[in-house]
Coordinates of N, CA, C and O in Angstrom, one line a residue:
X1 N -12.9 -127.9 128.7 CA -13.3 -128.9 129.7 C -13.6 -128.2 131.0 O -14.6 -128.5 131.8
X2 N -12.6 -127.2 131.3 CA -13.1 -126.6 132.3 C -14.6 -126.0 132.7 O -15.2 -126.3 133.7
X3 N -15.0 -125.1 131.8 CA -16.0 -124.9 131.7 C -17.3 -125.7 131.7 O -18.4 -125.2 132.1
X4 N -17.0 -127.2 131.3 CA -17.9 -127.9 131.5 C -18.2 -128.4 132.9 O -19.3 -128.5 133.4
X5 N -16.8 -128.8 133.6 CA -16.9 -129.2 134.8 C -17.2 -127.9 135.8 O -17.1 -128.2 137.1
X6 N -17.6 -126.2 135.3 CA -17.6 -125.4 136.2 C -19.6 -125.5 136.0 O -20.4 -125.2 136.8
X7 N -19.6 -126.1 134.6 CA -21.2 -126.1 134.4 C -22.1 -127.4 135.4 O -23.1 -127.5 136.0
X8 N -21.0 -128.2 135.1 CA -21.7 -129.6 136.1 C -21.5 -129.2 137.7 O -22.4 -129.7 138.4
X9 N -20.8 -128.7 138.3 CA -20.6 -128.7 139.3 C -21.8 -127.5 139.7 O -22.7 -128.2 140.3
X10 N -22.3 -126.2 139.5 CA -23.5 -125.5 139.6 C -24.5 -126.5 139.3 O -25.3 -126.4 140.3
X11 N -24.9 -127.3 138.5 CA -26.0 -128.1 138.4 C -26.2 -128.8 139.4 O -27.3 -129.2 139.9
X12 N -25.1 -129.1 139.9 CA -25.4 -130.5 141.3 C -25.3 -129.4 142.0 O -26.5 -129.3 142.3
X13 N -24.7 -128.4 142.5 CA -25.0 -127.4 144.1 C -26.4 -127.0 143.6 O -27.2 -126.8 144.6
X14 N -26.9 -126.9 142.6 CA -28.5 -126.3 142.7 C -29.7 -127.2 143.3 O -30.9 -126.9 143.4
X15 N -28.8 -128.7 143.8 CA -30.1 -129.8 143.8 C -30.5 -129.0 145.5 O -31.6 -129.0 145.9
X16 N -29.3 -128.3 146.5 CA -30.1 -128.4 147.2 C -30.1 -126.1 147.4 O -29.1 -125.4 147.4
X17 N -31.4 -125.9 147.6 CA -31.3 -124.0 146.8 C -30.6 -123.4 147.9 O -31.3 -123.2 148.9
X18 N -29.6 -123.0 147.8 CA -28.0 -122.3 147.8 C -28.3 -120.4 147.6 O -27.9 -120.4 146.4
X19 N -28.7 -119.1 147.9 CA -28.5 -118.3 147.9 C -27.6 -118.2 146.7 O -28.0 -117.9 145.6
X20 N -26.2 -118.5 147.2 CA -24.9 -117.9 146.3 C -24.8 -118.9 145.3 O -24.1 -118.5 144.4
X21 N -25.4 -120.0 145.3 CA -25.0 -121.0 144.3 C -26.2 -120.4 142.7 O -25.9 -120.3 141.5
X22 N -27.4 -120.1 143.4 CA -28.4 -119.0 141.8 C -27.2 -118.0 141.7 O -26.7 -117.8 140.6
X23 N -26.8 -117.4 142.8 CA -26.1 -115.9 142.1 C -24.5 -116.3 141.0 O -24.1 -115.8 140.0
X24 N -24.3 -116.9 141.4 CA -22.7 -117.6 140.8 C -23.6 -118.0 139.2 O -23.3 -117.6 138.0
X25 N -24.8 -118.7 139.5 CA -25.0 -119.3 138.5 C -25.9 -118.4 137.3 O -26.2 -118.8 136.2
X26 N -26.2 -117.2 137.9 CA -26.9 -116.1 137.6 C -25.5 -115.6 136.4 O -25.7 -115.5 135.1
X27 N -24.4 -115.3 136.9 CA -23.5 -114.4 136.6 C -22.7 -115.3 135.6 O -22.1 -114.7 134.8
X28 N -22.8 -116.5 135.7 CA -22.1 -117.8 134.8 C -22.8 -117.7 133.5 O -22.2 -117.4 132.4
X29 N -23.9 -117.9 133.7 CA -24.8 -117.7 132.0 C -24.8 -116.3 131.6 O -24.5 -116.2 130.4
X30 N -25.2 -115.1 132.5 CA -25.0 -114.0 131.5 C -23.2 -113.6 131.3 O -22.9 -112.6 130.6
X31 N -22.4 -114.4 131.9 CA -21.0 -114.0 131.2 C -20.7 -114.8 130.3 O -20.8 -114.3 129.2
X32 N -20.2 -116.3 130.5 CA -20.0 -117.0 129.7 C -20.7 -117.9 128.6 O -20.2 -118.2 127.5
X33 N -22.1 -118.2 129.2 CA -23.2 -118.7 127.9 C -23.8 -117.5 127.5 O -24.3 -117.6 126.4
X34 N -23.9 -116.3 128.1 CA -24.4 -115.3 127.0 C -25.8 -115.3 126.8 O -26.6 -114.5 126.2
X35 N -26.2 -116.8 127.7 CA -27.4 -116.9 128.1 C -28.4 -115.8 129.1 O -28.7 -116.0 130.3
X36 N -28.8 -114.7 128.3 CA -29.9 -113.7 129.2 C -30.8 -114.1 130.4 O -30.7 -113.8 131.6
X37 N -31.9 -115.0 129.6 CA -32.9 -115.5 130.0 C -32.3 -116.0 131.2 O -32.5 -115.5 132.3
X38 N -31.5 -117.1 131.1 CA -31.4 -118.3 132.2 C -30.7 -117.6 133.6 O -30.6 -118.0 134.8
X39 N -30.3 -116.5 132.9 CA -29.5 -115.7 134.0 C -30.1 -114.9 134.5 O -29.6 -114.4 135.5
X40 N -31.5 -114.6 134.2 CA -32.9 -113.7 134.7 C -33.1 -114.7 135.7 O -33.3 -114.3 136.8
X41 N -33.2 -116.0 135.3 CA -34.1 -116.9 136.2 C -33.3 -117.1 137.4 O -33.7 -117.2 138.5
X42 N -31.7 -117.1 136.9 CA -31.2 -117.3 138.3 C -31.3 -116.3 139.4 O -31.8 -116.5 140.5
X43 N -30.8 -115.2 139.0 CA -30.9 -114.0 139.8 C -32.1 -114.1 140.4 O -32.1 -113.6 141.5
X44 N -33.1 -114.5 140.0 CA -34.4 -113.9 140.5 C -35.1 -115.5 141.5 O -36.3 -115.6 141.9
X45 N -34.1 -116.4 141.5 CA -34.2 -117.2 142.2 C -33.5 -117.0 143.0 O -33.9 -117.6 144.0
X46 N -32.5 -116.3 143.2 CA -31.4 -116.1 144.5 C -32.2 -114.8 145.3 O -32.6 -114.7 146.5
X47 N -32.4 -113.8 144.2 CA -33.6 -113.3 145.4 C -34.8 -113.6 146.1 O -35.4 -112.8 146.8
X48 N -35.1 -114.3 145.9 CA -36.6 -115.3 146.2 C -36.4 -115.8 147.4 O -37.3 -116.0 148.2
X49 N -34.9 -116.1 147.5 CA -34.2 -116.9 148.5 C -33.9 -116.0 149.5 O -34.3 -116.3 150.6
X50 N -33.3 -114.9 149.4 CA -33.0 -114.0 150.1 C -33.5 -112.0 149.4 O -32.4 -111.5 149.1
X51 N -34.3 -111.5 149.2 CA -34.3 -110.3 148.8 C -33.5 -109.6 149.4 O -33.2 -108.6 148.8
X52 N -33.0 -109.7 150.5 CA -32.4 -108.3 151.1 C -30.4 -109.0 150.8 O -29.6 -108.5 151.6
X53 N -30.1 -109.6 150.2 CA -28.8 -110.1 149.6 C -28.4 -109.2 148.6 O -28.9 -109.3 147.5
X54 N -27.5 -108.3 149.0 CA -27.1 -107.1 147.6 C -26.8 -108.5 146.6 O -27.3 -108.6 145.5
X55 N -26.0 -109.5 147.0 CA -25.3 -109.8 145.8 C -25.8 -110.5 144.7 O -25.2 -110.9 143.6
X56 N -27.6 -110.7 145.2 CA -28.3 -111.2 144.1 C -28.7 -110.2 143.7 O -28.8 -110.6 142.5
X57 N -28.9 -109.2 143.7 CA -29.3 -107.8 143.3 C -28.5 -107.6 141.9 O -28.9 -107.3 140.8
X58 N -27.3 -108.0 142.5 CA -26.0 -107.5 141.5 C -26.0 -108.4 140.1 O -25.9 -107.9 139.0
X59 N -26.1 -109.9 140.3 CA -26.6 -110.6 139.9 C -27.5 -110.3 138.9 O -27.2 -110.5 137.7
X60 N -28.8 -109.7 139.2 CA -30.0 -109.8 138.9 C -29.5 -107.8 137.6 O -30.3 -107.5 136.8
X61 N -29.0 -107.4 137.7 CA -28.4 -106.2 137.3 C -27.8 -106.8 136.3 O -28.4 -107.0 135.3
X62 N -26.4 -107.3 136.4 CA -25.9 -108.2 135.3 C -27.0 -108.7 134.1 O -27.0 -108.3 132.9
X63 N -27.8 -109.8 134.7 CA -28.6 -110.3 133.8 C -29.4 -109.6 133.0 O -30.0 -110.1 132.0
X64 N -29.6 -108.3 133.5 CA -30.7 -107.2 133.2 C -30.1 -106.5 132.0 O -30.7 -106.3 130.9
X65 N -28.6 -106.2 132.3 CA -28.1 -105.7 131.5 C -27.5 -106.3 130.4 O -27.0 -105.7 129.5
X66 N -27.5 -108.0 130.5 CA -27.0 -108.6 129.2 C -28.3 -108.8 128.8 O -28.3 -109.6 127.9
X67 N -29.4 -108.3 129.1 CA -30.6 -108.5 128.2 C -31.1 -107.5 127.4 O -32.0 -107.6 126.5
X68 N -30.0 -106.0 127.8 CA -31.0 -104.4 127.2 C -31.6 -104.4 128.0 O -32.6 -104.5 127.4
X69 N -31.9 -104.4 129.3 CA -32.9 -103.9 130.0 C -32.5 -102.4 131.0 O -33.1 -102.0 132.1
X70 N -31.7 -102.0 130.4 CA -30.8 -101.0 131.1 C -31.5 -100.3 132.3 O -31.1 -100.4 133.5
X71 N -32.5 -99.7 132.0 CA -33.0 -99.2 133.1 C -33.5 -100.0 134.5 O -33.6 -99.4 135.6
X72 N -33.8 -101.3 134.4 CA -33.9 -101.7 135.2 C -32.9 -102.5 135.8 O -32.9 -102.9 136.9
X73 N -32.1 -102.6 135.1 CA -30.7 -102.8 135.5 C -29.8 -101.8 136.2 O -29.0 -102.2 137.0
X74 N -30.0 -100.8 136.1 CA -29.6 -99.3 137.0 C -30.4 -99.4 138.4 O -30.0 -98.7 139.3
X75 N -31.5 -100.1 138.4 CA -32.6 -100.0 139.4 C -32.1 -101.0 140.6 O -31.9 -100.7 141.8
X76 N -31.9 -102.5 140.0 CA -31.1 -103.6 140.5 C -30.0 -103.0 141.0 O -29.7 -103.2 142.2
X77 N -29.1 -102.3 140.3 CA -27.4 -102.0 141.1 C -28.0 -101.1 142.4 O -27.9 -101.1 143.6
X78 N -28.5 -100.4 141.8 CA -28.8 -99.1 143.1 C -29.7 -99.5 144.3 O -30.0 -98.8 145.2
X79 N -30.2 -101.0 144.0 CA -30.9 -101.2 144.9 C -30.1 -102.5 145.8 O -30.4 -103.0 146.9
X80 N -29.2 -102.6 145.2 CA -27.6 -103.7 146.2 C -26.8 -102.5 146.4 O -26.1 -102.8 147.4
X81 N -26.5 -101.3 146.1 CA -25.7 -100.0 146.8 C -26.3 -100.4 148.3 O -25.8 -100.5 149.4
X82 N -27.6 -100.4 147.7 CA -28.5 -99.5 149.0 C -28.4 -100.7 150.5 O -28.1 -100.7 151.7
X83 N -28.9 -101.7 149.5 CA -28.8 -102.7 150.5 C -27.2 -103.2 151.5 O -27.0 -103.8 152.6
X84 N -26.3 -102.4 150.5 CA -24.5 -102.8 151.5 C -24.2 -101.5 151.6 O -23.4 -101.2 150.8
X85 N -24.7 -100.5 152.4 CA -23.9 -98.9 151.8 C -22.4 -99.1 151.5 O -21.8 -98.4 150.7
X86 N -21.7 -100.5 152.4 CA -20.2 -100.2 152.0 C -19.9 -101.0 151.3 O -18.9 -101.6 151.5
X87 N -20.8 -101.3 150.1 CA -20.2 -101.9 148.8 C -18.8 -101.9 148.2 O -18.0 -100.9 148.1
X88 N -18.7 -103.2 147.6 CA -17.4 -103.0 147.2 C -16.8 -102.4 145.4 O -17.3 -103.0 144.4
X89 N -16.2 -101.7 145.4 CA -16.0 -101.3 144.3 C -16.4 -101.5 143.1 O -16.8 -100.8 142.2
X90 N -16.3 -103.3 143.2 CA -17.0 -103.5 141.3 C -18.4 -103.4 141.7 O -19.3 -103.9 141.0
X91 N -18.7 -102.8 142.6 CA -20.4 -102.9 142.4 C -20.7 -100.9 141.6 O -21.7 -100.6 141.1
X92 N -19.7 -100.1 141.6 CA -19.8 -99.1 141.2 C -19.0 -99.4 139.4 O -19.2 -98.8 138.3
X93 N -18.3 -100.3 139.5 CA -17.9 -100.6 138.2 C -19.3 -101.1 137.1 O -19.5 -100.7 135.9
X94 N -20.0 -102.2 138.2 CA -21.0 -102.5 137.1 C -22.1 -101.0 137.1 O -22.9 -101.1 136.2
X95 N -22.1 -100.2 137.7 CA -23.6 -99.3 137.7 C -22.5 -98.8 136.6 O -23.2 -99.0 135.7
X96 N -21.7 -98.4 136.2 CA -20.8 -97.7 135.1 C -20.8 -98.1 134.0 O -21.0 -97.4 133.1
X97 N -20.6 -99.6 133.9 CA -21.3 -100.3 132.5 C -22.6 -100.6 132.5 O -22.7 -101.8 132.3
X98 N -23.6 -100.1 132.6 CA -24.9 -99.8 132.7 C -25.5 -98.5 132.0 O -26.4 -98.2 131.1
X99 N -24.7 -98.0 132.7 CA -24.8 -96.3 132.5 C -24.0 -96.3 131.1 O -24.5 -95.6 130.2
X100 N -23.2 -96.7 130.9 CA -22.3 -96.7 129.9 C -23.0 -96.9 128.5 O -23.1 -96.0 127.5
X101 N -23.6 -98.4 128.6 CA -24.4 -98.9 127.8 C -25.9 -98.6 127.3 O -26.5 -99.2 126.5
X102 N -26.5 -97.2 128.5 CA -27.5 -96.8 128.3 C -26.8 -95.1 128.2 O -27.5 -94.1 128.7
X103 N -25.7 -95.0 127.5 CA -25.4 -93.8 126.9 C -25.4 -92.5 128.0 O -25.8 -91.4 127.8
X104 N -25.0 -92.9 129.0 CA -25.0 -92.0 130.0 C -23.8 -92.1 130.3 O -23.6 -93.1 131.0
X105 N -22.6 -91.0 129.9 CA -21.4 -91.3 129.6 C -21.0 -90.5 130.6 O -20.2 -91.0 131.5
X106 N -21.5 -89.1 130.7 CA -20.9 -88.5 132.2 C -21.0 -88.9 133.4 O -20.3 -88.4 134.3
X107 N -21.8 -89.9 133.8 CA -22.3 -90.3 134.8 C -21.5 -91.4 135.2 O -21.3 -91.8 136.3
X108 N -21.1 -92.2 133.7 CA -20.5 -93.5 133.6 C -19.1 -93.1 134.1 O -18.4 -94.0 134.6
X109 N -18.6 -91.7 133.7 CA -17.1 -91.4 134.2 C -17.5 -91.4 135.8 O -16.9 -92.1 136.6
X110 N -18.3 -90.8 136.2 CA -18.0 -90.5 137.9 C -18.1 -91.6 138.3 O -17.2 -92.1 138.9
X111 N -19.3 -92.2 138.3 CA -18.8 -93.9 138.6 C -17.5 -94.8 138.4 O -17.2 -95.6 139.3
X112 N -16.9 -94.7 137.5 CA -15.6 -95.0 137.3 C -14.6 -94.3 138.4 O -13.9 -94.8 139.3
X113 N -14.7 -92.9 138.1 CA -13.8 -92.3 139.0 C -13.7 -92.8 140.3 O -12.7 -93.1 141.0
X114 N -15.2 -92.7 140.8 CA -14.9 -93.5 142.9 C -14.5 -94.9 142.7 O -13.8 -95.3 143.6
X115 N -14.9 -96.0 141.8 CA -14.5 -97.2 141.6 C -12.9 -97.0 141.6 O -12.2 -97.8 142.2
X116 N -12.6 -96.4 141.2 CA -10.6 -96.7 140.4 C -10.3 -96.3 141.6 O -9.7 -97.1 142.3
X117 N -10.8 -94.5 142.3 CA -10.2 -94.5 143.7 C -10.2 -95.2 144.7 O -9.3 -95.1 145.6
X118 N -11.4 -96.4 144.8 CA -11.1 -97.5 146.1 C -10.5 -99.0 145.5 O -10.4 -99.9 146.3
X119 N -10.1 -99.2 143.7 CA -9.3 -99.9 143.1 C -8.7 -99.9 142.1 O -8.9 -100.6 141.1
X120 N -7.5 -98.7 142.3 CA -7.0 -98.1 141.4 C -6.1 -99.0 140.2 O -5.7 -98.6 139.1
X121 N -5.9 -100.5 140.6 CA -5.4 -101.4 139.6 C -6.1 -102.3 138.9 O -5.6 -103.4 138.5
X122 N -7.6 -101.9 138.8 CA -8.6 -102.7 138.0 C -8.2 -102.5 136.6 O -8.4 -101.3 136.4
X123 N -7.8 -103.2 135.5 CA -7.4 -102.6 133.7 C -8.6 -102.2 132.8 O -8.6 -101.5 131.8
X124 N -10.3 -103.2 133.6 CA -11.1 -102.9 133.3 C -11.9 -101.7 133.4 O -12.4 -101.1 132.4
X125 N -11.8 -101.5 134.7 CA -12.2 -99.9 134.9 C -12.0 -99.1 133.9 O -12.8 -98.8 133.0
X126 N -10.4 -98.6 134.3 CA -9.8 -97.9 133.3 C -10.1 -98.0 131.8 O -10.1 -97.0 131.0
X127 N -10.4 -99.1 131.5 CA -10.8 -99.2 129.7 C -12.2 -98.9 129.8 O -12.5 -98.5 128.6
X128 N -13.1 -98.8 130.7 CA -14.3 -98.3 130.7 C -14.0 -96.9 130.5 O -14.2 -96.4 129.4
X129 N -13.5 -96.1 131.4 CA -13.0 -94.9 131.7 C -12.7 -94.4 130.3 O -13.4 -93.5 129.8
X130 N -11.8 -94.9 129.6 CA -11.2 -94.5 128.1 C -12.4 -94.3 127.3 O -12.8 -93.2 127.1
X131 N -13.0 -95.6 126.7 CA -14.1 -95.3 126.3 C -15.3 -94.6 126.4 O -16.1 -94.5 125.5
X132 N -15.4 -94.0 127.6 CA -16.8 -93.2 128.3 C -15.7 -91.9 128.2 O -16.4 -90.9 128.1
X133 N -14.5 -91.7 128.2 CA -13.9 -90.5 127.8 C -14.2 -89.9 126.1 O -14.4 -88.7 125.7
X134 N -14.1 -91.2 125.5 CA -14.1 -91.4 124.0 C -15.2 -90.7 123.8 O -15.3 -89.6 123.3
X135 N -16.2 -91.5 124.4 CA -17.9 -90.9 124.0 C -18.2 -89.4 124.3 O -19.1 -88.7 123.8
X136 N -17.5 -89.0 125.0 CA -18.0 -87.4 125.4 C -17.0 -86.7 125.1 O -16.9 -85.6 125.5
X137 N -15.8 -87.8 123.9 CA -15.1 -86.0 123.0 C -13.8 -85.7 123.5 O -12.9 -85.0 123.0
X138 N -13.8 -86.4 125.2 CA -12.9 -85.8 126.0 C -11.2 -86.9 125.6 O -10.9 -87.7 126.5
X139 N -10.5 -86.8 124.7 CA -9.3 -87.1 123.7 C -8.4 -87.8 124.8 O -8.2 -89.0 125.0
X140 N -8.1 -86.7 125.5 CA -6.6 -86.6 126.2 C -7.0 -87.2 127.4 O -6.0 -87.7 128.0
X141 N -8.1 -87.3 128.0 CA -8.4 -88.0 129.4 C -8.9 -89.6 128.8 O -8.9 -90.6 129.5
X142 N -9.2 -89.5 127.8 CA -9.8 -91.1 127.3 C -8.0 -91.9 127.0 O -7.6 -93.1 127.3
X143 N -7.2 -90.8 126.5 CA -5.8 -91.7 125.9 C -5.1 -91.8 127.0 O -4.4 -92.8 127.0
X144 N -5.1 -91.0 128.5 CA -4.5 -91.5 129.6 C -5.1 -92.5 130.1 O -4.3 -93.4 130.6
X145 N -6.4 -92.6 130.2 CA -6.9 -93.8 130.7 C -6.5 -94.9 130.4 O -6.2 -95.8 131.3
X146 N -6.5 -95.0 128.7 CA -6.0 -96.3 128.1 C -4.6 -96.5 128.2 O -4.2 -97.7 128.1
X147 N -3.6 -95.6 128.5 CA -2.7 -95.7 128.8 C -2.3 -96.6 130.4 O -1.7 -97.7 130.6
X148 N -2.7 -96.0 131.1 CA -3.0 -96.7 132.4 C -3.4 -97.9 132.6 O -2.8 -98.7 133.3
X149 N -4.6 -98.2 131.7 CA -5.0 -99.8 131.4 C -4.1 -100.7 130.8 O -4.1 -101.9 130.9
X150 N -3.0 -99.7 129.8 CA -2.5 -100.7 129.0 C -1.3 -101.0 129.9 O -0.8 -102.1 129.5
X151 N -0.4 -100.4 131.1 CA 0.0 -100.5 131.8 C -0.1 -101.4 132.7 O 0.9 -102.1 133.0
X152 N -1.1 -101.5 133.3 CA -2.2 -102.3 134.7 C -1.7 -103.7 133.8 O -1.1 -104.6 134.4
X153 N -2.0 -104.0 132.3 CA -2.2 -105.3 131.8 C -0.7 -105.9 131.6 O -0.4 -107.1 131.9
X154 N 0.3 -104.8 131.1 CA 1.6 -105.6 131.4 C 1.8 -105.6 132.5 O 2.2 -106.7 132.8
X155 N 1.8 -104.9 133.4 CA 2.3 -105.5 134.6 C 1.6 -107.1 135.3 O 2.0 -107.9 136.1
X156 N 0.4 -107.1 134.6 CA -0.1 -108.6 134.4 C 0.4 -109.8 134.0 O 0.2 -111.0 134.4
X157 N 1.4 -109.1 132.9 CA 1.2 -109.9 131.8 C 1.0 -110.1 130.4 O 1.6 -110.8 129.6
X158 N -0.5 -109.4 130.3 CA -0.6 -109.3 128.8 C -0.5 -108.1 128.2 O -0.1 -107.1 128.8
X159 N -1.1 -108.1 126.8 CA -0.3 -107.8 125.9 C -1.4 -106.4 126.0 O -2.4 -106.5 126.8
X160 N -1.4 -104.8 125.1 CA -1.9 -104.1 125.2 C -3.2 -104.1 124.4 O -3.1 -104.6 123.3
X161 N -4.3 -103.6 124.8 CA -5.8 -103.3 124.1 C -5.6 -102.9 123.1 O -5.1 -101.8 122.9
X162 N -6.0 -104.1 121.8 CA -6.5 -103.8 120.5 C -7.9 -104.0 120.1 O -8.8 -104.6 120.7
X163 N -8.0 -103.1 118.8 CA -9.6 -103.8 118.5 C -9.8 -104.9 118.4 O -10.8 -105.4 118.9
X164 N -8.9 -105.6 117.8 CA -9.6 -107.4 117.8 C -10.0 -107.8 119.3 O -11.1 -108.4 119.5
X165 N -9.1 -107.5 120.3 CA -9.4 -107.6 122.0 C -11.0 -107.0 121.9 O -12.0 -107.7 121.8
X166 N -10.9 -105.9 122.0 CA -12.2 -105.3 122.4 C -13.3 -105.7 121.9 O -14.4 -105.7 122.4
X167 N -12.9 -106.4 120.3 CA -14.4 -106.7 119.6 C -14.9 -108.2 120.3 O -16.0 -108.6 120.1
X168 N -14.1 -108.8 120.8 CA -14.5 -110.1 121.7 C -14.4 -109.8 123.3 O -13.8 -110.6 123.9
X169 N -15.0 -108.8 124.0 CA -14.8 -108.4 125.1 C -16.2 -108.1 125.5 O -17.1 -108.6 124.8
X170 N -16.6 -107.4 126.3 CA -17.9 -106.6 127.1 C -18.7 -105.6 125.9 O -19.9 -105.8 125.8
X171 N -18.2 -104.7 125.2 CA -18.7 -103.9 124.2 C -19.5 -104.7 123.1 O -20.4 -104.3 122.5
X172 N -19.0 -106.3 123.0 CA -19.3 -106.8 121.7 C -20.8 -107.4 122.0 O -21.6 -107.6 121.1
X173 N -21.2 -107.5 123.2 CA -22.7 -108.2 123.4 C -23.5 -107.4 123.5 O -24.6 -108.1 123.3
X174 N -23.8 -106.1 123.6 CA -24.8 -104.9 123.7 C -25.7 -104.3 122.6 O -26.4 -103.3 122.9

């Protein structure tokens, strides 16, 4: 139910055009409907509204990236870096799952690395970090990572990263 009333409530803020209300609604469909397309349209309506707004940028990167469009999705993040130099951290998280997903694993760790240093209790990061350790062989820095994540999550609360978790998470749409 909730979901539905998070979907009606963006439909009526869209009647009058809202900057952040495309970008929310940008990041709504490429997370939870999975919906690419509609999440292209939003983002690229929130920049229409504003281009120089990193946060449709970021938006507009998301949607890029739940479409495969990786490269221009690397183009989108680096062009909301550019637009906030003092971005805030998940904005180096997402150019990491980008990079990630367009197999650029070394690059995906250094991005991770300055992300964790300006928010060292993200569990996401860190499971990025493990995995992009995974990909490049590197054993013992991918099992600390995951260790740390699985850490970050009990102190949450939940329970530790399994495959069934993972295979319903961020890895499973790409």
């Amino acid at each position: 139910r909730s979901f539905d009333r998070a979907r009606q409530a963006l439909e009526q803020s869209k009647q009058m055009p809202v900057v952040l209300t495309h970008q929310v609604a940008a990041e709504f469909h490429a997370y939870y409907d999975g919906n690419a397309r509609r999440a292209l349209i939003e983002a690229n309506k929130a920049i229409d509204l504003n281009p120089n707004d990193p946060a449709g940028h970021v938006a507009l990167a998301y949607a890029l990236l739940k479409d495969g469009r990786l490269p221009e999705a690397e183009v989108a993040m680096l062009t909301a870096m550019r637009f906030d130099p003092h971005y805030p951290p998940r904005y180096l998280f997402r150019l990491a799952q980008i990079q990630f997903h367009n197999e650029q694993y070394a690059e995906a760790v250094e991005s991770l690395r300055q992300a964790i240093a300006r928010n060292p209790d993200d569990d996401w990061m860190h499971l990025y970090l493990a995995a992009s350790y995974g990909e490049l062989q590197m054993v013992e820095e991918g099992l600390e990572a995951l260790a740390r994540a699985d850490e970050l999550r009990a102190r949450n609360g939940w329970g530790p990263v399994t495959l069934l978790a993972m295979s319903h998470s961020h890895w499973g749409w790409i």
